[in-house]
Short mmCIF file of C-alpha atoms and ligand atoms in Angstrom, two decimals:
data_model
loop_
_atom_site.label_atom_id
_atom_site.label_comp_id
_atom_site.label_asym_id
_atom_site.label_seq_id
_atom_site.Cartn_x
_atom_site.Cartn_y
_atom_site.Cartn_z
CA MET A 27 0.00 0.00 0.00
CA LYS A 28 1.51 3.30 -1.03
CA PRO A 29 1.67 6.12 1.49
CA ARG A 30 -1.21 8.48 1.23
CA MET A 31 -1.57 12.21 1.40
CA CYS A 32 -4.61 13.00 3.48
CA GLY A 33 -6.40 15.57 5.55
CA ILE A 34 -8.45 14.91 8.66
CA PHE A 35 -10.99 16.97 10.61
CA GLY A 36 -13.13 16.27 13.68
CA ILE A 37 -15.51 18.12 15.97
CA HIS A 38 -17.20 17.23 19.26
CA GLY A 39 -19.99 19.05 21.10
CA HIS A 40 -21.61 21.10 18.31
CA ALA A 41 -25.18 20.84 17.00
CA GLU A 42 -23.93 21.30 13.41
CA ALA A 43 -21.15 18.72 13.62
CA ALA A 44 -21.53 17.15 10.16
CA ASN A 45 -22.01 20.50 8.38
CA LEU A 46 -18.93 21.98 10.03
CA THR A 47 -16.93 18.85 9.19
CA TYR A 48 -18.01 19.26 5.57
CA LEU A 49 -16.70 22.85 5.60
CA GLY A 50 -13.52 21.80 7.40
CA LEU A 51 -12.86 19.19 4.72
CA HIS A 52 -13.28 21.85 2.03
CA ALA A 53 -10.43 23.82 3.59
CA LEU A 54 -8.28 20.66 3.60
CA GLN A 55 -9.09 19.66 0.03
CA HIS A 56 -5.49 20.40 -1.11
CA ARG A 57 -4.36 17.45 1.05
CA GLY A 58 -6.39 14.92 -0.93
CA GLN A 59 -8.72 15.07 -3.90
CA GLU A 60 -9.56 11.46 -4.58
CA SER A 61 -12.18 10.62 -2.00
CA ALA A 62 -13.94 12.08 1.02
CA GLY A 63 -15.98 10.81 3.93
CA ILE A 64 -17.68 11.80 7.18
CA VAL A 65 -18.76 9.62 10.09
CA ALA A 66 -21.09 11.25 12.65
CA SER A 67 -22.37 10.16 16.05
CA ASP A 68 -25.67 10.99 17.74
CA GLY A 69 -24.52 9.47 21.01
CA GLU A 70 -26.21 6.14 20.26
CA ARG A 71 -24.70 5.01 16.97
CA LEU A 72 -22.45 6.03 14.08
CA TYR A 73 -23.62 7.18 10.64
CA ALA A 74 -21.28 7.22 7.62
CA HIS A 75 -21.20 8.73 4.16
CA ARG A 76 -18.13 8.18 1.95
CA ALA A 77 -17.48 8.29 -1.78
CA MET A 78 -14.85 8.88 -4.45
CA GLY A 79 -14.45 12.48 -5.60
CA LEU A 80 -14.02 16.02 -4.31
CA VAL A 81 -15.77 17.08 -1.09
CA GLN A 82 -18.26 19.18 -3.05
CA ALA A 83 -19.23 16.22 -5.23
CA VAL A 84 -19.35 13.64 -2.43
CA PHE A 85 -21.87 15.39 -0.15
CA SER A 86 -25.30 16.65 -1.20
CA PRO A 87 -27.56 18.43 1.34
CA PRO A 88 -29.57 15.21 1.94
CA ASP A 89 -26.30 13.28 2.50
CA LEU A 90 -25.33 15.78 5.21
CA ALA A 91 -28.81 15.79 6.72
CA ALA A 92 -28.49 12.01 7.13
CA LEU A 93 -25.46 12.52 9.42
CA PRO A 94 -27.05 13.50 12.75
CA GLY A 95 -25.56 14.25 16.14
CA SER A 96 -23.08 16.59 17.77
CA ALA A 97 -19.82 14.81 16.90
CA ALA A 98 -18.25 13.94 13.56
CA ILE A 99 -14.91 13.11 11.97
CA GLY A 100 -14.00 13.47 8.30
CA HIS A 101 -11.26 12.61 5.87
CA VAL A 102 -9.99 13.64 2.43
CA ARG A 103 -7.66 11.27 0.68
CA TYR A 104 -5.34 11.19 -2.27
CA SER A 105 -3.78 8.01 -3.44
CA THR A 106 -2.32 6.73 -6.67
CA ALA A 107 -1.23 3.17 -7.54
CA GLY A 108 -3.42 0.41 -6.25
CA GLY A 109 -5.47 2.30 -3.73
CA SER A 110 -8.26 3.96 -5.69
CA HIS A 111 -11.19 1.94 -4.47
CA LEU A 112 -14.28 2.79 -2.53
CA LYS A 113 -13.41 0.12 0.04
CA ASN A 114 -10.31 2.16 0.98
CA VAL A 115 -12.21 5.40 1.48
CA GLN A 116 -12.04 6.76 5.02
CA PRO A 117 -13.12 7.24 7.77
CA LEU A 118 -13.16 3.51 8.29
CA ALA A 119 -16.10 2.53 10.55
CA VAL A 120 -16.68 -0.86 12.19
CA ASP A 121 -18.82 -2.55 14.80
CA TYR A 122 -16.92 -4.71 17.23
CA ALA A 123 -17.58 -6.51 20.48
CA ARG A 124 -17.64 -3.31 22.55
CA GLY A 125 -19.55 -0.98 20.22
CA SER A 126 -18.76 1.06 17.12
CA ILE A 127 -15.60 2.93 16.20
CA ALA A 128 -14.54 5.05 13.22
CA VAL A 129 -11.02 6.17 12.33
CA ALA A 130 -9.50 8.76 10.00
CA HIS A 131 -5.74 8.51 9.38
CA ASN A 132 -3.12 10.83 7.88
CA GLY A 133 0.27 9.15 7.58
CA ASN A 134 1.61 5.72 6.89
CA LEU A 135 2.49 2.75 9.09
CA THR A 136 5.96 1.35 8.41
CA ASN A 137 5.38 -2.04 10.08
CA HIS A 138 2.05 -2.53 8.36
CA THR A 139 3.12 -5.66 6.46
CA GLN A 140 4.27 -7.49 9.58
CA LEU A 141 1.21 -6.39 11.55
CA ARG A 142 -1.06 -7.62 8.80
CA GLU A 143 0.72 -10.97 8.56
CA GLN A 144 0.52 -11.44 12.34
CA LEU A 145 -3.14 -10.45 12.45
CA GLU A 146 -4.05 -12.71 9.53
CA ALA A 147 -2.24 -15.60 11.21
CA ARG A 148 -4.51 -14.99 14.22
CA GLY A 149 -7.64 -15.08 12.06
CA SER A 150 -8.23 -11.45 11.06
CA ILE A 151 -9.86 -10.94 7.69
CA PHE A 152 -8.94 -7.62 6.06
CA GLN A 153 -11.53 -5.82 3.95
CA SER A 154 -9.33 -3.07 2.52
CA ALA A 155 -5.74 -2.52 1.47
CA ALA A 156 -5.45 0.39 3.92
CA ASP A 157 -2.85 0.11 6.68
CA THR A 158 -5.36 1.90 8.94
CA GLU A 159 -7.41 -1.30 9.10
CA ALA A 160 -4.60 -2.99 11.08
CA ILE A 161 -5.13 -0.40 13.84
CA VAL A 162 -8.82 -1.28 14.02
CA HIS A 163 -8.04 -5.02 14.34
CA LEU A 164 -5.53 -4.29 17.10
CA ILE A 165 -8.13 -2.19 18.95
CA ALA A 166 -10.71 -4.99 18.66
CA MET A 167 -8.21 -7.47 20.11
CA SER A 168 -7.11 -5.27 23.01
CA MET A 169 -7.94 -6.56 26.48
CA GLN A 170 -8.14 -2.99 27.85
CA ARG A 171 -11.54 -1.62 28.95
CA GLY A 172 -12.16 1.89 27.58
CA ALA A 173 -11.78 3.01 23.96
CA ALA A 174 -8.87 5.37 24.78
CA GLU A 175 -6.98 2.57 26.58
CA GLN A 176 -7.65 0.16 23.70
CA ILE A 177 -6.40 2.70 21.16
CA ALA A 178 -3.23 3.36 23.19
CA ASP A 179 -2.70 -0.38 23.52
CA ALA A 180 -3.08 -0.82 19.74
CA LEU A 181 -0.83 2.09 18.83
CA LYS A 182 2.00 0.81 21.03
CA GLN A 183 2.32 -2.02 18.47
CA VAL A 184 2.35 0.33 15.52
CA GLU A 185 5.33 2.08 13.95
CA GLY A 186 5.26 4.94 11.50
CA ALA A 187 3.74 8.33 10.97
CA TYR A 188 0.20 8.93 12.09
CA SER A 189 -2.13 11.71 12.93
CA LEU A 190 -5.39 9.94 13.81
CA LEU A 191 -8.95 10.80 14.71
CA PHE A 192 -11.27 8.22 16.27
CA LEU A 193 -14.98 8.51 16.89
CA THR A 194 -17.00 6.22 19.14
CA GLU A 195 -20.65 6.68 20.09
CA ARG A 196 -19.59 9.07 22.87
CA GLU A 197 -16.00 10.17 22.39
CA MET A 198 -13.72 11.80 19.87
CA ILE A 199 -10.07 10.81 20.34
CA ALA A 200 -7.13 12.46 18.55
CA VAL A 201 -3.61 11.02 18.51
CA ARG A 202 -0.35 12.27 17.00
CA ASP A 203 2.58 9.88 16.62
CA PRO A 204 5.46 10.21 19.11
CA MET A 205 7.69 12.01 16.57
CA GLY A 206 4.93 14.35 15.38
CA ILE A 207 5.78 13.71 11.72
CA ARG A 208 2.42 14.76 10.31
CA PRO A 209 0.74 17.90 11.67
CA LEU A 210 -2.36 17.99 13.88
CA VAL A 211 -3.90 21.01 15.57
CA LEU A 212 -6.49 21.62 18.28
CA GLY A 213 -9.10 24.38 18.26
CA ARG A 214 -12.31 25.40 20.00
CA ILE A 215 -15.58 27.14 19.26
CA ASP A 216 -17.05 29.07 22.16
CA GLN A 217 -20.82 28.67 22.30
CA GLY A 218 -21.80 31.33 24.81
CA GLU A 219 -22.10 31.48 28.55
CA GLY A 220 -23.11 28.31 30.31
CA VAL A 221 -22.55 26.18 27.20
CA ALA A 222 -19.46 24.00 26.91
CA PRO A 223 -17.14 24.85 24.00
CA ALA A 224 -17.02 22.57 20.96
CA TRP A 225 -13.58 21.06 20.38
CA VAL A 226 -12.12 20.69 16.91
CA VAL A 227 -9.04 18.86 15.66
CA ALA A 228 -7.62 19.12 12.14
CA SER A 229 -4.56 18.52 10.00
CA GLU A 230 -4.15 22.27 9.47
CA PRO A 231 -5.74 25.27 11.19
CA VAL A 232 -6.94 26.69 7.85
CA SER A 233 -10.12 24.71 8.43
CA PHE A 234 -10.69 26.56 11.73
CA ASP A 235 -10.77 29.98 10.07
CA LEU A 236 -13.59 28.84 7.83
CA ILE A 237 -15.85 27.69 10.67
CA GLY A 238 -15.01 30.42 13.19
CA ALA A 239 -12.97 28.21 15.51
CA GLU A 240 -10.01 29.53 17.43
CA LEU A 241 -6.63 27.78 17.18
CA VAL A 242 -5.65 26.58 20.67
CA ARG A 243 -2.35 24.77 19.95
CA ASP A 244 -0.66 21.95 18.07
CA VAL A 245 -1.48 18.47 19.34
CA GLU A 246 1.89 17.48 20.79
CA PRO A 247 3.94 14.58 19.45
CA GLY A 248 2.84 11.43 21.33
CA GLU A 249 -0.23 13.13 22.79
CA MET A 250 -3.71 11.64 22.94
CA ILE A 251 -6.65 14.04 23.38
CA ILE A 252 -9.94 12.58 24.54
CA VAL A 253 -13.13 14.63 24.23
CA ASP A 254 -16.44 13.46 25.70
CA GLU A 255 -19.46 14.93 27.50
CA SER A 256 -17.34 15.87 30.49
CA GLY A 257 -14.87 17.89 28.40
CA LEU A 258 -11.32 17.45 27.17
CA ARG A 259 -8.41 15.59 28.71
CA SER A 260 -4.92 14.90 27.45
CA VAL A 261 -2.70 11.87 28.10
CA LYS A 262 0.77 10.84 26.93
CA PRO A 263 0.61 7.05 26.62
CA PHE A 264 3.80 6.51 24.57
CA ALA A 265 7.51 6.59 25.34
CA GLN A 266 8.90 10.00 24.41
CA LYS A 267 10.88 10.31 21.18
CA GLU A 268 12.71 13.13 19.43
CA ARG A 269 10.44 15.43 17.44
CA LYS A 270 10.64 14.88 13.65
CA MET A 271 8.20 17.25 11.98
CA CYS A 272 8.01 16.77 8.18
CA LEU A 273 9.88 19.56 6.35
CA PHE A 274 7.98 18.91 3.14
CA GLU A 275 4.79 20.18 4.81
CA TYR A 276 6.51 23.59 4.95
CA VAL A 277 8.02 23.31 1.46
CA TYR A 278 4.94 22.21 -0.50
CA PHE A 279 2.15 20.32 1.16
CA ALA A 280 0.45 22.55 3.75
CA ARG A 281 -1.55 25.57 2.69
CA PRO A 282 0.46 28.82 2.86
CA ASP A 283 -2.03 30.36 5.30
CA ALA A 284 -1.56 27.45 7.73
CA ARG A 285 0.29 27.85 11.02
CA LEU A 286 2.21 24.70 11.96
CA GLU A 287 4.22 24.40 15.16
CA GLN A 288 3.30 28.08 15.61
CA SER A 289 5.08 29.09 12.38
CA SER A 290 3.34 30.63 9.39
CA VAL A 291 3.90 28.37 6.37
CA TYR A 292 3.84 31.49 4.17
CA GLU A 293 6.61 33.13 6.22
CA VAL A 294 8.67 29.93 6.05
CA ARG A 295 8.32 29.76 2.26
CA LYS A 296 9.34 33.42 1.87
CA ALA A 297 12.37 32.76 4.07
CA LEU A 298 13.27 29.78 1.84
CA GLY A 299 13.12 32.09 -1.20
CA ARG A 300 15.37 34.70 0.47
CA ARG A 301 17.92 32.08 1.44
CA LEU A 302 17.76 30.56 -2.07
CA ALA A 303 18.59 33.96 -3.57
CA GLU A 304 21.66 34.16 -1.29
CA GLU A 305 22.82 30.63 -2.01
CA GLN A 306 22.04 30.51 -5.73
CA PRO A 307 22.33 33.97 -7.29
CA ILE A 308 21.61 34.37 -11.00
CA PRO A 309 24.75 34.68 -13.13
CA GLY A 310 24.87 38.03 -14.96
CA GLY A 311 23.23 40.21 -12.28
CA THR A 312 19.71 41.59 -12.02
CA ASP A 313 19.48 43.76 -15.18
CA ASP A 314 16.29 42.93 -17.07
CA LEU A 315 15.71 40.06 -14.63
CA VAL A 316 12.19 39.03 -13.57
CA VAL A 317 11.35 36.44 -10.92
CA ILE A 318 8.27 34.39 -11.75
CA PRO A 319 6.72 31.71 -9.55
CA VAL A 320 5.20 28.42 -10.65
CA PRO A 321 1.75 29.07 -9.19
CA ASP A 322 0.38 28.42 -6.69
CA SER A 323 2.90 26.65 -4.50
CA GLY A 324 5.98 28.56 -5.78
CA VAL A 325 4.55 32.03 -5.07
CA PRO A 326 5.77 32.80 -1.53
CA ALA A 327 9.32 31.53 -2.28
CA ALA A 328 9.43 33.66 -5.44
CA ILE A 329 8.40 36.72 -3.40
CA GLY A 330 11.28 36.03 -0.97
CA PHE A 331 13.69 35.44 -3.87
CA ALA A 332 12.72 38.72 -5.55
CA GLU A 333 12.98 40.60 -2.25
CA ARG A 334 16.51 39.38 -1.53
CA SER A 335 17.86 39.47 -5.08
CA GLY A 336 16.45 42.91 -5.90
CA ALA A 337 14.83 41.66 -9.12
CA ALA A 338 11.21 42.34 -10.03
CA PHE A 339 8.49 39.84 -9.04
CA GLU A 340 5.98 39.19 -11.82
CA MET A 341 3.19 36.72 -12.46
CA GLY A 342 4.66 35.31 -15.65
CA LEU A 343 2.64 32.11 -15.50
CA ILE A 344 -1.11 32.20 -14.98
CA ARG A 345 -2.84 29.22 -13.47
CA SER A 346 -6.31 28.05 -14.36
CA HIS A 347 -8.22 27.22 -11.20
CA TYR A 348 -10.80 25.20 -13.03
CA VAL A 349 -8.56 22.28 -13.92
CA GLY A 350 -8.15 19.39 -11.53
CA ARG A 351 -5.70 16.61 -12.07
CA THR A 352 -5.18 15.81 -15.73
CA PHE A 353 -5.94 12.20 -16.49
CA ILE A 354 -5.21 12.23 -20.18
CA GLU A 355 -1.67 11.92 -21.48
CA PRO A 356 -2.27 12.84 -25.10
CA GLN A 357 -0.25 11.66 -28.06
CA GLN A 358 3.10 13.06 -29.13
CA SER A 359 1.64 15.90 -31.21
CA ILE A 360 -0.01 17.62 -28.25
CA ARG A 361 2.28 16.32 -25.53
CA HIS A 362 2.54 19.53 -23.51
CA PHE A 363 -1.20 19.62 -23.17
CA GLY A 364 -1.16 18.55 -19.48
CA VAL A 365 0.81 21.54 -18.22
CA ARG A 366 -0.73 23.97 -20.75
CA LEU A 367 -4.17 23.18 -19.47
CA LYS A 368 -3.08 24.31 -16.01
CA LEU A 369 -0.54 27.05 -16.77
CA SER A 370 -0.26 29.62 -19.52
CA PRO A 371 2.49 32.15 -20.21
CA ASN A 372 1.86 35.85 -19.57
CA ARG A 373 3.87 37.03 -22.61
CA PRO A 374 4.20 40.78 -21.91
CA VAL A 375 6.11 40.21 -18.67
CA ILE A 376 8.33 37.45 -20.13
CA ALA A 377 9.18 38.55 -23.69
CA GLY A 378 12.72 39.90 -24.04
CA LYS A 379 13.44 39.36 -20.35
CA ARG A 380 15.91 37.28 -18.39
CA VAL A 381 13.59 35.06 -16.34
CA VAL A 382 14.07 33.16 -13.07
CA VAL A 383 11.38 30.53 -12.56
CA VAL A 384 10.95 29.63 -8.87
CA ASP A 385 9.28 26.36 -7.88
CA ASP A 386 9.17 24.47 -4.59
CA SER A 387 10.40 21.07 -5.79
CA ILE A 388 11.20 18.83 -8.73
CA VAL A 389 9.86 15.28 -8.60
CA ARG A 390 10.19 13.61 -12.02
CA GLY A 391 11.31 16.76 -13.84
CA THR A 392 8.58 16.61 -16.46
CA THR A 393 6.69 19.70 -15.24
CA SER A 394 9.84 21.84 -15.02
CA ARG A 395 10.93 20.83 -18.51
CA LYS A 396 7.56 21.84 -19.96
CA ILE A 397 7.58 25.13 -18.04
CA MET A 398 11.10 26.01 -19.19
CA LYS A 399 10.03 25.47 -22.81
CA MET A 400 6.81 27.44 -22.30
CA VAL A 401 8.71 30.44 -20.90
CA ARG A 402 11.35 30.32 -23.63
CA ASP A 403 8.68 30.03 -26.35
CA ALA A 404 7.03 33.13 -24.85
CA GLY A 405 10.17 35.10 -25.76
CA ALA A 406 12.40 34.96 -22.65
CA ARG A 407 16.08 35.70 -23.43
CA GLU A 408 17.32 33.48 -20.61
CA VAL A 409 15.45 30.99 -18.42
CA HIS A 410 16.91 30.10 -15.02
CA LEU A 411 15.37 27.62 -12.57
CA ARG A 412 15.59 27.96 -8.79
CA ILE A 413 14.09 25.38 -6.41
CA SER A 414 13.25 26.29 -2.80
CA SER A 415 14.17 22.86 -1.39
CA PRO A 416 17.06 20.39 -1.84
CA PRO A 417 16.93 17.71 -4.56
CA THR A 418 14.14 15.19 -3.80
CA GLN A 419 16.14 11.96 -3.89
CA TRP A 420 14.25 9.57 -1.64
CA PRO A 421 10.64 8.40 -1.50
CA CYS A 422 8.54 9.31 1.52
CA PHE A 423 7.15 6.42 3.55
CA TYR A 424 5.41 8.66 6.06
CA GLY A 425 2.39 9.97 4.20
CA ILE A 426 3.53 12.13 1.26
CA ASP A 427 2.78 10.57 -2.08
CA THR A 428 6.06 10.24 -3.99
CA PRO A 429 7.07 7.87 -6.79
CA THR A 430 9.69 5.13 -6.36
CA ARG A 431 13.32 6.11 -6.09
CA SER A 432 14.08 5.22 -9.71
CA GLU A 433 11.43 7.71 -10.89
CA LEU A 434 12.84 10.63 -8.86
CA ILE A 435 15.06 12.50 -11.30
CA ALA A 436 17.43 13.71 -8.56
CA ALA A 437 18.06 10.13 -7.41
CA THR A 438 19.65 9.21 -10.71
CA HIS A 439 20.97 12.52 -12.07
CA THR A 440 23.33 15.24 -10.89
CA VAL A 441 22.04 18.80 -10.55
CA ASP A 442 23.85 19.76 -13.79
CA GLU A 443 22.24 16.86 -15.62
CA ILE A 444 18.81 17.91 -14.33
CA GLY A 445 19.50 21.46 -15.53
CA ARG A 446 20.34 20.14 -19.01
CA TYR A 447 17.26 17.87 -19.03
CA VAL A 448 14.87 20.67 -18.17
CA THR A 449 16.76 22.98 -20.60
CA ALA A 450 17.45 25.71 -18.01
CA ASP A 451 20.26 28.23 -18.60
CA SER A 452 21.17 27.66 -14.96
CA ILE A 453 19.68 25.65 -12.13
CA GLY A 454 20.06 25.95 -8.36
CA TYR A 455 18.52 24.16 -5.39
CA LEU A 456 18.37 25.32 -1.78
CA SER A 457 20.76 23.40 0.51
CA LEU A 458 19.43 21.20 3.32
CA GLU A 459 21.25 23.41 5.86
CA GLY A 460 19.57 26.44 4.28
CA LEU A 461 16.16 24.79 4.48
CA ILE A 462 16.55 23.79 8.14
CA ALA A 463 18.03 27.18 9.13
CA SER A 464 15.14 29.02 7.44
CA VAL A 465 12.42 26.91 9.09
CA ARG A 466 14.16 27.23 12.46
CA SER A 467 14.51 30.99 12.18
CA VAL A 468 10.77 31.41 11.57
CA GLU A 469 9.90 28.99 14.40
CA ARG A 470 12.30 30.81 16.72
CA ARG A 471 10.68 34.13 15.94
CA ALA A 472 7.18 32.65 16.39
CA THR A 473 7.97 31.12 19.77
CA GLY A 474 10.17 34.00 20.92
CA GLY A 475 12.77 31.54 22.20
CA GLU A 476 15.58 29.28 21.19
CA GLY A 477 13.39 27.31 18.80
CA PRO A 478 13.68 23.64 17.97
CA ALA A 479 17.00 21.85 17.61
CA PRO A 480 18.36 21.45 14.07
CA THR A 481 17.69 17.72 14.35
CA SER A 482 13.98 18.20 15.01
CA TYR A 483 12.80 17.62 11.46
CA CYS A 484 12.24 14.68 9.14
CA HIS A 485 14.09 15.33 5.87
CA ALA A 486 14.27 11.76 4.60
CA CYS A 487 13.09 12.78 1.09
CA PHE A 488 16.17 15.01 0.74
CA SER A 489 18.77 13.17 2.82
CA GLY A 490 17.73 9.48 2.91
CA GLU A 491 17.93 9.67 6.73
CA TYR A 492 14.68 7.95 7.61
CA ALA A 493 13.41 8.83 11.07
CA ILE A 494 11.78 5.41 11.48
CA PRO A 495 13.70 2.31 10.39
CA PHE A 496 12.04 -0.23 8.10
CA ALA A 497 11.82 -3.96 8.55
CA PRO A 498 13.39 -5.68 5.51
CA SER A 499 10.11 -7.29 4.44
CA ALA A 500 8.38 -3.93 4.45
CA GLN A 501 11.03 -2.51 2.12
CA GLY A 502 10.74 -5.42 -0.26
CA ARG A 503 7.03 -6.12 -0.45
CA HIS A 504 4.93 -3.08 -0.01
CA LEU A 505 7.10 -0.04 0.21
CA ARG A 506 9.13 -0.75 -2.91
CA LEU A 507 12.33 0.93 -1.71
CA VAL A 508 14.43 0.92 -4.84
CA GLY A 509 18.21 1.23 -4.83
CA GLY A 510 20.53 2.39 -2.01
P1 LIG B 21 7.50 16.89 -11.65
O1 LIG B 21 7.00 17.16 -13.00
O2 LIG B 21 7.27 15.43 -11.30
O3 LIG B 21 8.92 17.29 -11.43
O4 LIG B 21 6.58 17.68 -10.63
C1 LIG B 21 7.00 18.85 -10.00
C2 LIG B 21 5.81 19.63 -9.49
O5 LIG B 21 5.00 18.82 -8.65
C3 LIG B 21 6.22 20.84 -8.67
O6 LIG B 21 5.61 21.98 -9.25
C4 LIG B 21 5.70 20.60 -7.27
O7 LIG B 21 5.05 21.75 -6.75
C5 LIG B 21 4.71 19.48 -7.40
N1 LIG B 21 4.85 18.47 -6.35
C6 LIG B 21 5.86 18.26 -5.50
N2 LIG B 21 5.64 17.20 -4.70
C7 LIG B 21 4.43 16.72 -5.06
C8 LIG B 21 3.63 15.63 -4.59
N3 LIG B 21 4.04 14.83 -3.60
N4 LIG B 21 2.45 15.42 -5.21
C9 LIG B 21 2.03 16.22 -6.21
N5 LIG B 21 2.75 17.25 -6.68
C10 LIG B 21 3.93 17.51 -6.12
#
């Protein structure tokens, strides 16, 4: 099962729980576009609605009206190879000996294969390919009494990255893995005097803004938050580990208006652009030079790059917001169709200019190559490429959807070779030290203190230093770790 990019949202103690979850999922749609689901509780039983497609397409007003109660959890999911089936759509909801439980998962379990083999040997029958199902089987087998204790018991056997939301008839339970690899935030909605606040938990606080909730704090690595009729309590059931927040959330994945670990993702991306301009200046100076982002994700870094380099920032590529993922790969004659459908050149700001294109990352290199050609065809005199992260050389096994190592262009090519492949006049990536220093500086400013240690981040996709080791069978069978 490939790792999945996902977003999760949950609310407890609000009369409009399902409607607010629907809105929360809208704000998290960038984290997964393939399927969506909500499970709600009216205190007696769970009600589920899940389907393939965007949030807007999955839920009609009658679908939402059929999700009663004051608690709900929801999930948006993106997955490629092998996982695009309705049976894998989350939240997963089951009845077991002690009642009903639903779970929404963002992340990926690294010992999933072994867990599944052990559970199957003990008689478990799996219904989906999702690693999340192993957690549900472990919960059902736990000898502990309450749901929170059963979940903690199950998760002690699990390794990997997980931000999880559980819903039972009466409780919502949120858990973040002991390294805090994937984000998870806590918020509240005040409901007036004498009424208890509603508690909300989500992958990113952008969903709180939409529903008028206030951000309280990040869920801490290794923390479990239990919300029921009597309010909220927090426990730390796992052995403490070093924090390893995913750097790629800052580089690309999270929305720029999100605040993670108290830092503004937008500010981080601008800082990456400033540092990139220092590390990788454009040969030939700034005369006639324009900095253009690959929209949308390259915009804040391009602003930072322009600010530090002294060159003009221009929107030289315009993005259509009406195109989703392109499924068609047309024949040779119209091969650039895919990117052209999404991006078009803004000729007046490009023609006759020396252009720096700023993007956040290169995966296979195909997009960059098409963009370089598009900008040159629009009349640019020179086309330089600057990337606001280090070369992506290693697949992520902790919840970001990346291809196998052999498909990552930076795993098999030098930076110069990549520059030649994409036909850039010059190419430059941000260093890993530059990336970490930039994220730290923004976090330090946000917290007004020393900030996290330089080792507090997961940068496996850039360095190959995986925060969680893999069992050999996991590498071979399901995770397809190719090469070194
Ligand atoms: P590629 O053509 O494979 O080099 O794709 C590079 C583009 O994909 C960049 O513009 C990135 O913003 C974007 N990107 C980076 N990581 C991912 C990811 N995990 N999933 C989807 N798009 C990504």
